[in-house]
């Protein structure tokens, strides 16, 4: 049953045209706030559809790379303007497709606009260095060339920002793109691609093919005409993609999971630490790769911090993200719901003390969606699954330490290393944290989930393949350096 009278069918975007998959098959995208609401249907494409997109991208790139960087930039400025006009149209799809609140969805979409403008400007910035040659009559310099066709594989949790922060740099440096968005947010992705279409990008420069990860995602990584793959998602899938790319000898970039800690020192501003832990851990229903998950608290203020935290968590309103009084929406899908509930069960079985939440919501307004209470576990120890594995949901684990050294060792006792925060007023603690914390993003007196588009983003250890996205750092992945030697 659907509550929509008319369900729109979204198409693939290949060579500047909207086309149906040649399988004739589609799949529906549901609203996690109300699973009877279908937002739209999208194409379940085949390897053959992917082939067409890659061929279009290959031809499109030959033309695109010849444009001046400033001309490519002008296209991105146009896309930014269209997206800005359509902010509500795109954000509404996001909220209705994966659940985050409309305010967060608008914020993310506007971030997409800013990312496009940032990279539009990149089209006019320097790409190389002049290096003194040992031959006094020669000129030696570096320039950068595009990689070719870039395969972009993205997750559902930032369905606008992540595709854009991969596609915008890929495009500005002269690559073409084939996007395979997450199936859970295929409609949102289509609305983003509509903005590129409206901005009039030349045909073949950007293409989108929807369908299953194993067919279209894996197919992209294995395709002989794809020159690079940029992926954000889970570790299991990332590793597979990395292996396929490695076997083909192409460049790949993987941004994956996290188990991000926050350390709260005895000398911290507790109100600040509490509000940043809640915002970092529970905004977007805990489904950010940079979400705070492990809350490591020094014993001197442990009880006080926990009481303040629980008081604030109890004020959180959970509900449909389209309603302005909802602070936290549902988790994104039934899969997510089952994973989160199974970790909550595991936490209880392992002996952690559930001190807030822990249940699916089943009231009149919520029973038809995938709503989980914000959940806090106390008395968590470092060996428990809820302290080690990525849950990707609204679950905070409180761990107690006596010293900052102990806290730092615990924070580093993880296979992941994406982001980490410390709350302290002591400069020594800050410096120790900056030096010794094994994470790509370290934040002092600020939540673990903050990211700025003009700064490098990426993780250490199992969180990434060790390249960085965003800011100027993106040039390293999306281009290849050519060293040029000229002699008269
Ligand atoms: P996922 O299951 O790995 O999916 C990511 C993308 O890969 C989707 O487009 C998916 O398509 C596709 N895919 C699935 N199986 C594939 C296969 N065998 N071969 C190729 N592609 C395949 O991840 P997710 O559940 O969407 O996202 C959650 C994860 O992303 C979390 O682990 C989170 O930490 C991580 N994440 C990391 C960052 C970061 O920057 N470090 C940012 C955000 C999220 P389908 O949707 O069709 O399955
Ligand atoms: Mg959905």
mmCIF file of N, CA, C and O and ligand atoms in Angstrom, residues 42 152-158 162 165-166 180-185 210-221 231-238 240-241 254-260 287-290 336 390 392 416 418 457-459 463-464 469-470, ligand 1:
data_model
loop_
_atom_site.group_PDB
_atom_site.id
_atom_site.type_symbol
_atom_site.label_atom_id
_atom_site.label_comp_id
_atom_site.label_asym_id
_atom_site.label_seq_id
_atom_site.Cartn_x
_atom_site.Cartn_y
_atom_site.Cartn_z
ATOM 1 N N UNK A 42 13.208 3.771 -8.789
ATOM 2 C CA UNK A 42 14.455 4.030 -9.518
ATOM 3 C C UNK A 42 14.853 2.783 -10.290
ATOM 4 O O UNK A 42 14.370 1.682 -10.020
ATOM 5 N N UNK A 152 32.160 6.869 -9.089
ATOM 6 C CA UNK A 152 31.848 7.451 -7.780
ATOM 7 C C UNK A 152 30.781 6.578 -7.116
ATOM 8 O O UNK A 152 29.674 6.445 -7.641
ATOM 9 N N UNK A 153 31.124 5.965 -5.992
ATOM 10 C CA UNK A 153 30.184 5.072 -5.292
ATOM 11 C C UNK A 153 29.936 5.648 -3.894
ATOM 12 O O UNK A 153 30.885 5.852 -3.138
ATOM 13 N N UNK A 154 28.672 5.931 -3.587
ATOM 14 C CA UNK A 154 28.388 6.720 -2.391
ATOM 15 C C UNK A 154 27.347 6.063 -1.478
ATOM 16 O O UNK A 154 26.510 5.292 -1.937
ATOM 17 N N UNK A 155 27.391 6.401 -0.182
ATOM 18 C CA UNK A 155 26.455 5.826 0.796
ATOM 19 C C UNK A 155 25.198 6.685 0.951
ATOM 20 O O UNK A 155 25.088 7.736 0.329
ATOM 21 N N UNK A 156 24.294 6.231 1.805
ATOM 22 C CA UNK A 156 23.006 6.918 1.955
ATOM 23 C C UNK A 156 23.028 7.972 3.050
ATOM 24 O O UNK A 156 22.085 8.736 3.186
ATOM 25 N N UNK A 157 24.084 8.039 3.853
ATOM 26 C CA UNK A 157 23.964 8.883 5.054
ATOM 27 C C UNK A 157 24.173 10.378 4.791
ATOM 28 O O UNK A 157 23.627 11.203 5.515
ATOM 29 N N UNK A 158 24.969 10.715 3.767
ATOM 30 C CA UNK A 158 25.053 12.113 3.301
ATOM 31 C C UNK A 158 24.803 12.072 1.797
ATOM 32 O O UNK A 158 25.733 12.195 0.993
ATOM 33 N N UNK A 162 28.149 13.980 0.010
ATOM 34 C CA UNK A 162 29.236 13.072 -0.393
ATOM 35 C C UNK A 162 29.340 12.958 -1.924
ATOM 36 O O UNK A 162 30.432 13.136 -2.473
ATOM 37 N N UNK A 165 30.943 16.192 -2.971
ATOM 38 C CA UNK A 165 32.354 16.434 -2.642
ATOM 39 C C UNK A 165 33.285 15.472 -3.389
ATOM 40 O O UNK A 165 34.495 15.658 -3.416
ATOM 41 N N UNK A 166 32.740 14.469 -4.010
ATOM 42 C CA UNK A 166 33.551 13.642 -4.914
ATOM 43 C C UNK A 166 33.447 14.141 -6.369
ATOM 44 O O UNK A 166 34.443 14.218 -7.084
ATOM 45 N N UNK A 180 27.331 5.955 -8.989
ATOM 46 C CA UNK A 180 26.445 4.867 -8.528
ATOM 47 C C UNK A 180 26.060 5.224 -7.093
ATOM 48 O O UNK A 180 26.832 5.047 -6.156
ATOM 49 N N UNK A 181 24.863 5.815 -6.922
ATOM 50 C CA UNK A 181 24.475 6.229 -5.576
ATOM 51 C C UNK A 181 23.927 5.055 -4.769
ATOM 52 O O UNK A 181 23.537 4.030 -5.340
ATOM 53 N N UNK A 182 23.855 5.227 -3.456
ATOM 54 C CA UNK A 182 23.243 4.203 -2.598
ATOM 55 C C UNK A 182 21.788 4.009 -3.013
ATOM 56 O O UNK A 182 21.072 4.976 -3.292
ATOM 57 N N UNK A 183 21.344 2.768 -3.030
ATOM 58 C CA UNK A 183 19.962 2.495 -3.426
ATOM 59 C C UNK A 183 18.967 3.129 -2.452
ATOM 60 O O UNK A 183 17.889 3.568 -2.864
ATOM 61 N N UNK A 184 19.325 3.200 -1.173
ATOM 62 C CA UNK A 184 18.391 3.765 -0.192
ATOM 63 C C UNK A 184 18.127 5.250 -0.432
ATOM 64 O O UNK A 184 17.161 5.794 0.109
ATOM 65 N N UNK A 185 18.995 5.921 -1.183
ATOM 66 C CA UNK A 185 18.797 7.356 -1.448
ATOM 67 C C UNK A 185 18.944 7.666 -2.938
ATOM 68 O O UNK A 185 19.466 8.714 -3.318
ATOM 69 N N UNK A 210 21.709 3.750 -11.453
ATOM 70 C CA UNK A 210 21.274 3.182 -10.178
ATOM 71 C C UNK A 210 21.115 1.668 -10.319
ATOM 72 O O UNK A 210 20.974 1.137 -11.424
ATOM 73 N N UNK A 211 21.138 1.001 -9.167
ATOM 74 C CA UNK A 211 20.989 -0.453 -9.180
ATOM 75 C C UNK A 211 21.753 -1.043 -8.020
ATOM 76 O O UNK A 211 22.247 -0.310 -7.159
ATOM 77 N N UNK A 212 21.854 -2.355 -8.000
ATOM 78 C CA UNK A 212 22.429 -2.992 -6.817
ATOM 79 C C UNK A 212 23.942 -2.749 -6.747
ATOM 80 O O UNK A 212 24.624 -2.598 -7.761
ATOM 81 N N UNK A 213 24.418 -2.724 -5.514
ATOM 82 C CA UNK A 213 25.848 -2.523 -5.296
ATOM 83 C C UNK A 213 26.686 -3.592 -5.968
ATOM 84 O O UNK A 213 27.718 -3.301 -6.584
ATOM 85 N N UNK A 214 26.234 -4.838 -5.861
ATOM 86 C CA UNK A 214 27.071 -5.921 -6.389
ATOM 87 C C UNK A 214 27.142 -5.895 -7.914
ATOM 88 O O UNK A 214 28.149 -6.293 -8.489
ATOM 89 N N UNK A 215 26.100 -5.396 -8.580
ATOM 90 C CA UNK A 215 26.142 -5.333 -10.052
ATOM 91 C C UNK A 215 26.778 -4.019 -10.531
ATOM 92 O O UNK A 215 27.761 -4.027 -11.269
ATOM 93 N N UNK A 216 26.231 -2.902 -10.098
ATOM 94 C CA UNK A 216 26.695 -1.612 -10.649
ATOM 95 C C UNK A 216 27.945 -1.112 -9.920
ATOM 96 O O UNK A 216 28.897 -0.639 -10.551
ATOM 97 N N UNK A 217 27.966 -1.242 -8.592
ATOM 98 C CA UNK A 217 29.145 -0.797 -7.838
ATOM 99 C C UNK A 217 30.372 -1.631 -8.201
ATOM 100 O O UNK A 217 31.409 -1.108 -8.625
ATOM 101 N N UNK A 218 30.215 -2.934 -8.041
ATOM 102 C CA UNK A 218 31.337 -3.827 -8.353
ATOM 103 C C UNK A 218 31.688 -3.724 -9.846
ATOM 104 O O UNK A 218 32.857 -3.728 -10.231
ATOM 105 N N UNK A 219 30.633 -3.586 -10.679
ATOM 106 C CA UNK A 219 30.847 -3.462 -12.126
ATOM 107 C C UNK A 219 31.693 -2.240 -12.470
ATOM 108 O O UNK A 219 32.549 -2.297 -13.371
ATOM 109 N N UNK A 220 31.479 -1.148 -11.755
ATOM 110 C CA UNK A 220 32.285 0.065 -11.984
ATOM 111 C C UNK A 220 33.749 -0.200 -11.636
ATOM 112 O O UNK A 220 34.655 0.175 -12.387
ATOM 113 N N UNK A 221 33.943 -0.822 -10.480
ATOM 114 C CA UNK A 221 35.326 -1.062 -10.022
ATOM 115 C C UNK A 221 36.070 -1.989 -10.989
ATOM 116 O O UNK A 221 37.286 -1.906 -11.127
ATOM 117 N N UNK A 231 35.178 5.876 -3.315
ATOM 118 C CA UNK A 231 34.113 5.162 -2.606
ATOM 119 C C UNK A 231 34.002 5.677 -1.179
ATOM 120 O O UNK A 231 35.008 5.886 -0.504
ATOM 121 N N UNK A 232 32.780 5.848 -0.708
ATOM 122 C CA UNK A 232 32.536 6.026 0.720
ATOM 123 C C UNK A 232 31.458 5.034 1.120
ATOM 124 O O UNK A 232 30.429 4.922 0.445
ATOM 125 N N UNK A 233 31.694 4.314 2.200
ATOM 126 C CA UNK A 233 30.727 3.333 2.673
ATOM 127 C C UNK A 233 31.359 2.424 3.705
ATOM 128 O O UNK A 233 32.282 2.829 4.421
ATOM 129 N N UNK A 234 30.882 1.205 3.750
ATOM 130 C CA UNK A 234 31.311 0.280 4.799
ATOM 131 C C UNK A 234 32.688 -0.321 4.474
ATOM 132 O O UNK A 234 33.117 -0.355 3.318
ATOM 133 N N UNK A 235 33.340 -0.828 5.513
ATOM 134 C CA UNK A 235 34.664 -1.434 5.322
ATOM 135 C C UNK A 235 34.604 -2.685 4.461
ATOM 136 O O UNK A 235 35.489 -2.922 3.639
ATOM 137 N N UNK A 236 33.558 -3.494 4.660
ATOM 138 C CA UNK A 236 33.490 -4.756 3.922
ATOM 139 C C UNK A 236 33.440 -4.481 2.422
ATOM 140 O O UNK A 236 34.193 -5.082 1.638
ATOM 141 N N UNK A 237 32.572 -3.565 2.024
ATOM 142 C CA UNK A 237 32.440 -3.253 0.591
ATOM 143 C C UNK A 237 33.677 -2.501 0.095
ATOM 144 O O UNK A 237 34.208 -2.791 -0.977
ATOM 145 N N UNK A 238 34.166 -1.581 0.902
ATOM 146 C CA UNK A 238 35.350 -0.808 0.503
ATOM 147 C C UNK A 238 36.533 -1.705 0.168
ATOM 148 O O UNK A 238 37.224 -1.511 -0.833
ATOM 149 N N UNK A 240 36.505 -4.771 -0.863
ATOM 150 C CA UNK A 240 36.265 -5.473 -2.140
ATOM 151 C C UNK A 240 36.560 -4.568 -3.327
ATOM 152 O O UNK A 240 37.164 -4.982 -4.309
ATOM 153 N N UNK A 241 36.095 -3.315 -3.203
ATOM 154 C CA UNK A 241 36.313 -2.362 -4.290
ATOM 155 C C UNK A 241 37.802 -2.071 -4.438
ATOM 156 O O UNK A 241 38.336 -2.026 -5.545
ATOM 157 N N UNK A 254 39.136 5.112 -0.641
ATOM 158 C CA UNK A 254 38.085 4.508 0.168
ATOM 159 C C UNK A 254 37.949 5.293 1.469
ATOM 160 O O UNK A 254 38.929 5.464 2.195
ATOM 161 N N UNK A 255 36.750 5.784 1.740
ATOM 162 C CA UNK A 255 36.476 6.382 3.054
ATOM 163 C C UNK A 255 35.444 5.501 3.729
ATOM 164 O O UNK A 255 34.369 5.262 3.183
ATOM 165 N N UNK A 256 35.771 4.989 4.902
ATOM 166 C CA UNK A 256 34.932 3.937 5.486
ATOM 167 C C UNK A 256 34.494 4.263 6.909
ATOM 168 O O UNK A 256 34.178 5.381 7.212
ATOM 169 N N UNK A 257 34.470 3.276 7.765
ATOM 170 C CA UNK A 257 33.807 3.428 9.061
ATOM 171 C C UNK A 257 34.592 4.194 10.103
ATOM 172 O O UNK A 257 35.736 4.611 9.890
ATOM 173 N N UNK A 258 33.948 4.345 11.245
ATOM 174 C CA UNK A 258 34.586 4.996 12.379
ATOM 175 C C UNK A 258 34.011 4.460 13.678
ATOM 176 O O UNK A 258 32.966 3.803 13.695
ATOM 177 N N UNK A 259 34.726 4.707 14.753
ATOM 178 C CA UNK A 259 34.218 4.377 16.098
ATOM 179 C C UNK A 259 34.738 5.496 16.979
ATOM 180 O O UNK A 259 35.650 5.320 17.792
ATOM 181 N N UNK A 260 34.179 6.682 16.726
ATOM 182 C CA UNK A 260 34.857 7.903 17.150
ATOM 183 C C UNK A 260 34.705 8.188 18.640
ATOM 184 O O UNK A 260 33.594 8.194 19.162
ATOM 185 N N UNK A 287 24.055 8.510 12.555
ATOM 186 C CA UNK A 287 24.471 7.858 11.306
ATOM 187 C C UNK A 287 25.449 8.709 10.498
ATOM 188 O O UNK A 287 25.314 8.861 9.289
ATOM 189 N N UNK A 288 26.403 9.295 11.199
ATOM 190 C CA UNK A 288 27.485 9.985 10.505
ATOM 191 C C UNK A 288 28.726 9.137 10.709
ATOM 192 O O UNK A 288 28.922 8.577 11.796
ATOM 193 N N UNK A 289 29.587 9.088 9.696
ATOM 194 C CA UNK A 289 30.824 8.323 9.878
ATOM 195 C C UNK A 289 31.681 8.963 10.966
ATOM 196 O O UNK A 289 32.499 8.301 11.577
ATOM 197 N N UNK A 290 31.462 10.252 11.226
ATOM 198 C CA UNK A 290 32.237 10.953 12.253
ATOM 199 C C UNK A 290 31.470 11.054 13.582
ATOM 200 O O UNK A 290 31.883 11.788 14.482
ATOM 201 N N UNK A 336 19.133 -0.937 9.026
ATOM 202 C CA UNK A 336 19.749 -0.127 10.071
ATOM 203 C C UNK A 336 19.062 -0.387 11.410
ATOM 204 O O UNK A 336 19.709 -0.513 12.443
ATOM 205 N N UNK A 390 31.444 -0.484 14.845
ATOM 206 C CA UNK A 390 30.638 0.659 14.418
ATOM 207 C C UNK A 390 29.159 0.270 14.475
ATOM 208 O O UNK A 390 28.746 -0.691 13.839
ATOM 209 N N UNK A 392 26.552 2.767 14.090
ATOM 210 C CA UNK A 392 25.908 3.650 13.115
ATOM 211 C C UNK A 392 24.450 3.885 13.488
ATOM 212 O O UNK A 392 23.544 3.744 12.672
ATOM 213 N N UNK A 416 39.692 1.652 13.999
ATOM 214 C CA UNK A 416 39.336 2.834 13.223
ATOM 215 C C UNK A 416 40.117 4.066 13.680
ATOM 216 O O UNK A 416 40.610 4.118 14.801
ATOM 217 N N UNK A 418 38.981 7.733 12.449
ATOM 218 C CA UNK A 418 38.433 8.806 11.607
ATOM 219 C C UNK A 418 38.472 10.151 12.321
ATOM 220 O O UNK A 418 39.215 11.035 11.933
ATOM 221 N N UNK A 457 39.774 15.952 4.592
ATOM 222 C CA UNK A 457 38.916 15.059 5.358
ATOM 223 C C UNK A 457 39.288 13.616 5.051
ATOM 224 O O UNK A 457 39.404 13.227 3.890
ATOM 225 N N UNK A 458 39.453 12.817 6.098
ATOM 226 C CA UNK A 458 39.717 11.394 5.887
ATOM 227 C C UNK A 458 40.301 10.781 7.133
ATOM 228 O O UNK A 458 40.662 11.491 8.078
ATOM 229 N N UNK A 459 40.372 9.453 7.140
ATOM 230 C CA UNK A 459 40.746 8.771 8.358
ATOM 231 C C UNK A 459 42.096 8.087 8.315
ATOM 232 O O UNK A 459 42.744 7.993 7.268
ATOM 233 N N UNK A 463 39.902 3.262 8.753
ATOM 234 C CA UNK A 463 38.846 4.187 8.332
ATOM 235 C C UNK A 463 39.001 4.659 6.896
ATOM 236 O O UNK A 463 38.064 5.224 6.338
ATOM 237 N N UNK A 464 40.171 4.456 6.305
ATOM 238 C CA UNK A 464 40.353 5.008 4.972
ATOM 239 C C UNK A 464 41.492 4.310 4.251
ATOM 240 O O UNK A 464 42.271 3.575 4.855
ATOM 241 N N UNK A 469 40.033 13.599 1.193
ATOM 242 C CA UNK A 469 39.068 14.254 0.322
ATOM 243 C C UNK A 469 38.924 15.703 0.764
ATOM 244 O O UNK A 469 39.396 16.094 1.817
ATOM 245 N N UNK A 470 38.191 16.471 -0.031
ATOM 246 C CA UNK A 470 37.798 17.846 0.266
ATOM 247 C C UNK A 470 38.988 18.820 0.309
ATOM 248 O O UNK A 470 40.151 18.423 0.344
HETATM 249 P P1 LIG B 1 27.729 0.287 1.975
HETATM 250 O O1 LIG B 1 26.747 -0.764 2.218
HETATM 251 O O2 LIG B 1 29.163 -0.071 1.919
HETATM 252 O O3 LIG B 1 27.290 0.989 0.616
HETATM 253 C C1 LIG B 1 28.015 2.060 0.054
HETATM 254 C C2 LIG B 1 27.840 2.041 -1.451
HETATM 255 O O4 LIG B 1 28.448 0.866 -1.999
HETATM 256 C C3 LIG B 1 26.383 2.012 -1.907
HETATM 257 O O5 LIG B 1 26.261 2.767 -3.082
HETATM 258 C C4 LIG B 1 26.163 0.535 -2.183
HETATM 259 O O6 LIG B 1 25.107 0.275 -3.099
HETATM 260 C C5 LIG B 1 27.494 0.158 -2.786
HETATM 261 N N1 LIG B 1 27.773 -1.288 -2.707
HETATM 262 C C6 LIG B 1 27.183 -2.233 -1.930
HETATM 263 N N2 LIG B 1 27.712 -3.442 -2.171
HETATM 264 C C7 LIG B 1 28.656 -3.270 -3.114
HETATM 265 C C8 LIG B 1 29.556 -4.146 -3.776
HETATM 266 N N3 LIG B 1 29.604 -5.454 -3.504
HETATM 267 N N4 LIG B 1 30.401 -3.610 -4.688
HETATM 268 C C9 LIG B 1 30.390 -2.300 -4.963
HETATM 269 N N5 LIG B 1 29.551 -1.432 -4.376
HETATM 270 C C10 LIG B 1 28.699 -1.905 -3.466
HETATM 271 O O7 LIG B 1 27.641 1.460 3.043
HETATM 272 P P2 LIG B 1 26.318 2.199 3.561
HETATM 273 O O8 LIG B 1 25.588 1.252 4.445
HETATM 274 O O9 LIG B 1 25.593 2.818 2.428
HETATM 275 O O10 LIG B 1 26.944 3.389 4.404
HETATM 276 C C11 LIG B 1 27.309 3.264 5.750
HETATM 277 C C12 LIG B 1 28.810 3.161 5.907
HETATM 278 O O11 LIG B 1 29.453 4.241 5.270
HETATM 279 C C13 LIG B 1 29.270 3.225 7.331
HETATM 280 O O12 LIG B 1 30.233 2.235 7.577
HETATM 281 C C14 LIG B 1 29.915 4.590 7.457
HETATM 282 O O13 LIG B 1 30.882 4.702 8.450
HETATM 283 C C15 LIG B 1 30.469 4.778 6.114
HETATM 284 N N6 LIG B 1 30.686 6.185 5.832
HETATM 285 C C16 LIG B 1 31.968 6.653 5.823
HETATM 286 C C17 LIG B 1 32.227 7.989 5.577
HETATM 287 C C18 LIG B 1 33.627 8.497 5.530
HETATM 288 O O14 LIG B 1 33.847 9.523 4.922
HETATM 289 N N7 LIG B 1 34.582 7.836 6.143
HETATM 290 C C19 LIG B 1 31.166 8.860 5.316
HETATM 291 C C20 LIG B 1 29.872 8.352 5.353
HETATM 292 C C21 LIG B 1 29.647 7.001 5.600
HETATM 293 P P3 LIG B 1 23.638 -0.178 -2.580
HETATM 294 O O15 LIG B 1 23.108 0.973 -1.808
HETATM 295 O O16 LIG B 1 22.896 -0.425 -3.833
HETATM 296 O O17 LIG B 1 23.838 -1.401 -1.739
#
